[in-house]
């Protein structure tokens, strides 16, 4: 079974971005991201509605990183340490050397290739540092922007599950994408 170790926290860097640990000082940015119905439209999680819930989210992330069960990075630009998005492996399947990646980004930064850039780095970390053999991403079939990000990062569409998830009284279809280590290594 694969074992993860996120201590010390792995800060990552890309051409334009820093990927760092969330701290309690990021509470307003986390609240802005997770309370925005437009950003959360395709993410089946309850909206965060106040600072207390945002702080609780940060503390939960911190605890799960400490226990090596989840890893989440705050995305900032190199010019400004303010959080503009988040990316992470939110569901681990260590017995299968596999993890599920997820991400979100503040609306004003959409369409500039930011998540593609962050994902490329996080995928590299997943294969080279975490020891993953495969990475999966689960998206809503209407989430075209997320699909484009995955395809640009060489993920392949594997399956379409009808009414796979139940959230807020509705059954949602889910599309599964994955990237295998052996295919990542080709690029
Ligand atoms: C696996 C998962 O985590 S699923 C959940 C993903 N997160 C969300 O849905 C949260 C809300 N959405 C977002 O935060 C962002 O839109 C993301 C994360 C999906 C994409 O981040 P971005 O940094 O904007 O992506 P990036 O700029 O790399 O690429 C997006 C591409 O989709 C395109 N696009 C964006 N919206 C749309 C749309 N509605 N229809 C068609 N294309 C679109 C962009 O033009 C761009 O295309 P290009 O590569 O040809 O230029």
Short mmCIF file of C-alpha atoms and ligand atoms in Angstrom, two decimals:
data_model
loop_
_atom_site.label_atom_id
_atom_site.label_comp_id
_atom_site.label_asym_id
_atom_site.label_seq_id
_atom_site.Cartn_x
_atom_site.Cartn_y
_atom_site.Cartn_z
CA UNK A 1 0.00 0.00 0.00
CA UNK A 2 1.24 3.45 -0.93
CA UNK A 3 1.96 5.77 2.02
CA UNK A 4 2.00 9.55 1.72
CA UNK A 5 4.03 12.04 3.70
CA UNK A 6 3.16 15.72 3.40
CA UNK A 7 5.54 16.91 6.12
CA UNK A 8 7.30 19.22 5.49
CA UNK A 9 4.56 20.71 3.33
CA UNK A 10 5.56 20.53 -0.35
CA UNK A 11 5.38 24.08 -1.66
CA UNK A 12 5.37 23.97 -5.47
CA UNK A 13 6.22 26.54 -8.12
CA UNK A 14 5.36 27.03 -11.78
CA UNK A 15 6.31 29.71 -14.27
CA UNK A 16 3.63 32.14 -13.01
CA UNK A 17 2.32 30.56 -9.81
CA UNK A 18 3.12 29.54 -6.27
CA UNK A 19 1.25 26.60 -4.77
CA UNK A 20 1.42 26.84 -1.00
CA UNK A 21 -0.35 25.72 2.16
CA UNK A 22 -3.57 27.48 3.15
CA UNK A 23 -3.42 29.39 6.42
CA UNK A 24 -6.07 31.01 8.61
CA UNK A 25 -5.15 34.39 7.08
CA UNK A 26 -6.67 33.14 3.79
CA UNK A 27 -10.14 32.95 5.32
CA UNK A 28 -11.69 35.75 3.23
CA UNK A 29 -10.38 34.36 -0.06
CA UNK A 30 -11.57 30.84 0.81
CA UNK A 31 -14.97 32.30 1.70
CA UNK A 32 -15.10 34.24 -1.60
CA UNK A 33 -14.28 31.12 -3.62
CA UNK A 34 -16.45 28.60 -1.80
CA UNK A 35 -19.47 30.92 -1.38
CA UNK A 36 -19.65 31.81 -5.07
CA UNK A 37 -22.49 29.85 -6.74
CA UNK A 38 -20.96 30.43 -10.19
CA UNK A 39 -17.65 28.85 -9.15
CA UNK A 40 -19.40 26.05 -7.24
CA UNK A 41 -21.94 25.33 -9.98
CA UNK A 42 -20.32 22.02 -10.96
CA UNK A 43 -18.84 21.11 -7.57
CA UNK A 44 -21.27 19.06 -5.49
CA UNK A 45 -20.33 20.53 -2.10
CA UNK A 46 -22.40 22.81 0.12
CA UNK A 47 -21.61 26.52 -0.26
CA UNK A 48 -19.58 28.03 2.56
CA UNK A 49 -21.59 30.99 3.80
CA UNK A 50 -19.53 32.71 6.49
CA UNK A 51 -16.01 33.21 7.90
CA UNK A 52 -16.49 30.54 10.59
CA UNK A 53 -17.23 27.88 7.97
CA UNK A 54 -14.30 29.06 5.84
CA UNK A 55 -12.00 28.78 8.85
CA UNK A 56 -13.38 25.33 9.60
CA UNK A 57 -12.57 24.32 5.99
CA UNK A 58 -8.98 25.57 6.40
CA UNK A 59 -8.58 23.72 9.71
CA UNK A 60 -9.98 20.51 8.19
CA UNK A 61 -7.51 20.78 5.29
CA UNK A 62 -4.69 21.39 7.74
CA UNK A 63 -5.61 18.37 9.85
CA UNK A 64 -5.96 16.06 6.86
CA UNK A 65 -2.63 17.23 5.44
CA UNK A 66 -1.01 16.54 8.83
CA UNK A 67 -2.51 13.03 8.81
CA UNK A 68 -1.40 12.51 5.15
CA UNK A 69 -4.94 11.75 3.99
CA UNK A 70 -5.50 14.76 1.68
CA UNK A 71 -3.32 17.41 0.11
CA UNK A 72 -4.57 20.82 -0.88
CA UNK A 73 -2.62 23.77 -2.25
CA UNK A 74 -3.61 27.43 -2.30
CA UNK A 75 -2.87 28.95 -5.71
CA UNK A 76 -1.31 32.42 -5.79
CA UNK A 77 0.49 34.38 -8.46
CA UNK A 78 4.19 35.10 -7.99
CA UNK A 79 3.38 38.82 -7.74
CA UNK A 80 0.69 38.55 -5.06
CA UNK A 81 0.35 36.07 -2.18
CA UNK A 82 -3.46 36.42 -2.16
CA UNK A 83 -5.22 33.11 -2.83
CA UNK A 84 -6.91 32.99 -6.25
CA UNK A 85 -7.74 29.30 -6.34
CA UNK A 86 -7.17 25.87 -4.88
CA UNK A 87 -6.04 22.53 -6.21
CA UNK A 88 -5.46 19.22 -4.52
CA UNK A 89 -5.84 15.49 -4.19
CA UNK A 90 -9.05 15.29 -2.20
CA UNK A 91 -9.70 11.55 -2.41
CA UNK A 92 -6.88 9.09 -2.04
CA UNK A 93 -6.91 5.44 -3.04
CA UNK A 94 -3.46 4.42 -1.77
CA UNK A 95 -4.24 0.71 -2.17
CA UNK A 96 -4.51 1.37 -5.92
CA UNK A 97 -1.69 3.97 -6.10
CA UNK A 98 -4.40 6.35 -7.30
CA UNK A 99 -5.81 9.75 -6.24
CA UNK A 100 -8.56 12.11 -7.39
CA UNK A 101 -7.63 15.66 -8.27
CA UNK A 102 -9.88 18.70 -7.97
CA UNK A 103 -9.48 22.45 -8.49
CA UNK A 104 -11.26 25.79 -8.60
CA UNK A 105 -10.29 29.33 -9.52
CA UNK A 106 -11.64 32.85 -8.93
CA UNK A 107 -13.77 33.94 -11.88
CA UNK A 108 -11.64 36.98 -12.78
CA UNK A 109 -8.69 34.65 -13.47
CA UNK A 110 -10.52 32.17 -15.70
CA UNK A 111 -9.35 31.55 -19.25
CA UNK A 112 -5.68 32.45 -18.70
CA UNK A 113 -4.41 28.88 -18.47
CA UNK A 114 -3.84 29.14 -14.73
CA UNK A 115 -5.40 25.83 -13.70
CA UNK A 116 -3.76 24.00 -16.61
CA UNK A 117 -0.40 25.33 -15.39
CA UNK A 118 -1.13 24.37 -11.76
CA UNK A 119 -2.49 20.94 -12.71
CA UNK A 120 0.57 20.10 -14.76
CA UNK A 121 2.75 20.73 -11.68
CA UNK A 122 0.42 18.87 -9.31
CA UNK A 123 0.30 15.87 -11.67
CA UNK A 124 4.12 15.81 -11.81
CA UNK A 125 4.21 15.93 -8.01
CA UNK A 126 1.63 13.12 -7.85
CA UNK A 127 3.62 10.78 -10.05
CA UNK A 128 7.16 11.73 -9.08
CA UNK A 129 6.86 12.53 -5.37
CA UNK A 130 3.70 10.81 -4.13
CA UNK A 131 4.30 7.62 -6.08
CA UNK A 132 0.91 7.52 -7.79
CA UNK A 133 0.30 5.21 -10.73
CA UNK A 134 -2.85 6.97 -11.91
CA UNK A 135 -4.78 10.17 -11.28
CA UNK A 136 -8.49 10.57 -11.81
CA UNK A 137 -10.73 13.59 -12.25
CA UNK A 138 -14.51 13.50 -12.04
CA UNK A 139 -16.44 16.25 -13.76
CA UNK A 140 -19.97 17.29 -14.58
CA UNK A 141 -20.60 16.64 -18.31
CA UNK A 142 -21.47 20.32 -18.78
CA UNK A 143 -18.21 21.54 -17.25
CA UNK A 144 -16.52 22.26 -20.57
CA UNK A 145 -13.77 24.45 -19.07
CA UNK A 146 -12.71 21.65 -16.73
CA UNK A 147 -12.85 19.10 -19.56
CA UNK A 148 -10.57 21.34 -21.65
CA UNK A 149 -8.11 21.64 -18.77
CA UNK A 150 -7.97 17.85 -18.42
CA UNK A 151 -7.56 17.20 -22.13
CA UNK A 152 -4.80 19.83 -22.33
CA UNK A 153 -3.03 17.96 -19.51
CA UNK A 154 -3.31 14.66 -21.44
CA UNK A 155 -6.05 13.13 -19.30
CA UNK A 156 -8.25 10.67 -21.20
CA UNK A 157 -11.99 10.28 -20.94
CA UNK A 158 -12.74 6.84 -19.50
CA UNK A 159 -16.37 6.62 -18.53
CA UNK A 160 -19.71 8.36 -18.28
CA UNK A 161 -21.82 7.37 -15.29
CA UNK A 162 -25.48 8.32 -15.34
CA UNK A 163 -26.99 9.78 -12.17
CA UNK A 164 -23.79 8.85 -10.34
CA UNK A 165 -23.90 11.49 -7.61
CA UNK A 166 -26.74 12.65 -5.39
CA UNK A 167 -26.43 16.22 -4.14
CA UNK A 168 -28.95 18.77 -2.99
CA UNK A 169 -31.90 16.59 -3.97
CA UNK A 170 -30.67 15.92 -7.53
CA UNK A 171 -28.89 12.99 -9.21
CA UNK A 172 -25.96 14.16 -11.37
CA UNK A 173 -24.19 12.42 -14.23
CA UNK A 174 -20.39 12.20 -13.83
CA UNK A 175 -17.64 11.87 -16.40
CA UNK A 176 -14.41 10.18 -15.33
CA UNK A 177 -11.05 11.19 -16.76
CA UNK A 178 -7.71 9.68 -15.89
CA UNK A 179 -4.02 10.00 -16.55
CA UNK A 180 -1.72 7.00 -16.16
CA UNK A 181 1.88 7.44 -15.08
CA UNK A 182 3.13 5.58 -18.16
CA UNK A 183 1.27 8.03 -20.41
CA UNK A 184 2.45 11.06 -18.40
CA UNK A 185 6.01 9.87 -18.90
CA UNK A 186 5.59 10.03 -22.68
CA UNK A 187 5.32 13.84 -22.55
C1 LIG B 1 -11.91 17.77 -11.61
C2 LIG B 1 -12.61 18.98 -11.04
O1 LIG B 1 -12.14 19.61 -10.10
S1 LIG B 1 -14.13 19.46 -11.67
C3 LIG B 1 -14.46 21.04 -10.98
C4 LIG B 1 -13.62 22.09 -11.62
N1 LIG B 1 -13.81 23.39 -11.01
C5 LIG B 1 -14.85 24.18 -11.28
O2 LIG B 1 -15.76 23.86 -12.04
C6 LIG B 1 -14.88 25.53 -10.57
C7 LIG B 1 -15.30 26.65 -11.52
N2 LIG B 1 -14.44 26.74 -12.70
C8 LIG B 1 -13.16 27.11 -12.60
O3 LIG B 1 -12.65 27.40 -11.52
C9 LIG B 1 -12.36 27.19 -13.90
O4 LIG B 1 -13.24 27.48 -14.96
C10 LIG B 1 -11.62 25.89 -14.24
C11 LIG B 1 -10.83 25.46 -13.03
C12 LIG B 1 -12.57 24.77 -14.61
C13 LIG B 1 -10.69 26.16 -15.42
O5 LIG B 1 -9.64 27.02 -15.03
P1 LIG B 1 -8.92 28.02 -16.06
O6 LIG B 1 -7.64 28.45 -15.45
O7 LIG B 1 -9.88 29.06 -16.48
O8 LIG B 1 -8.64 27.02 -17.24
P2 LIG B 1 -7.74 27.28 -18.53
O9 LIG B 1 -7.66 28.74 -18.81
O10 LIG B 1 -6.46 26.53 -18.35
O11 LIG B 1 -8.56 26.52 -19.67
C14 LIG B 1 -9.95 26.64 -19.78
C15 LIG B 1 -10.35 26.42 -21.22
O12 LIG B 1 -11.77 26.27 -21.27
C16 LIG B 1 -12.33 27.31 -22.06
N3 LIG B 1 -13.64 27.62 -21.50
C17 LIG B 1 -13.92 28.23 -20.34
N4 LIG B 1 -15.26 28.27 -20.16
C18 LIG B 1 -15.81 27.66 -21.24
C19 LIG B 1 -17.14 27.37 -21.65
N5 LIG B 1 -18.18 27.71 -20.90
N6 LIG B 1 -17.33 26.73 -22.84
C20 LIG B 1 -16.28 26.36 -23.61
N7 LIG B 1 -15.00 26.60 -23.26
C21 LIG B 1 -14.77 27.23 -22.09
C22 LIG B 1 -11.31 28.42 -22.01
O13 LIG B 1 -11.46 29.29 -23.10
C23 LIG B 1 -10.02 27.61 -22.09
O14 LIG B 1 -9.87 27.11 -23.42
P3 LIG B 1 -8.45 27.12 -24.18
O15 LIG B 1 -7.59 26.17 -23.46
O16 LIG B 1 -8.79 26.63 -25.55
O17 LIG B 1 -7.95 28.51 -24.13
#
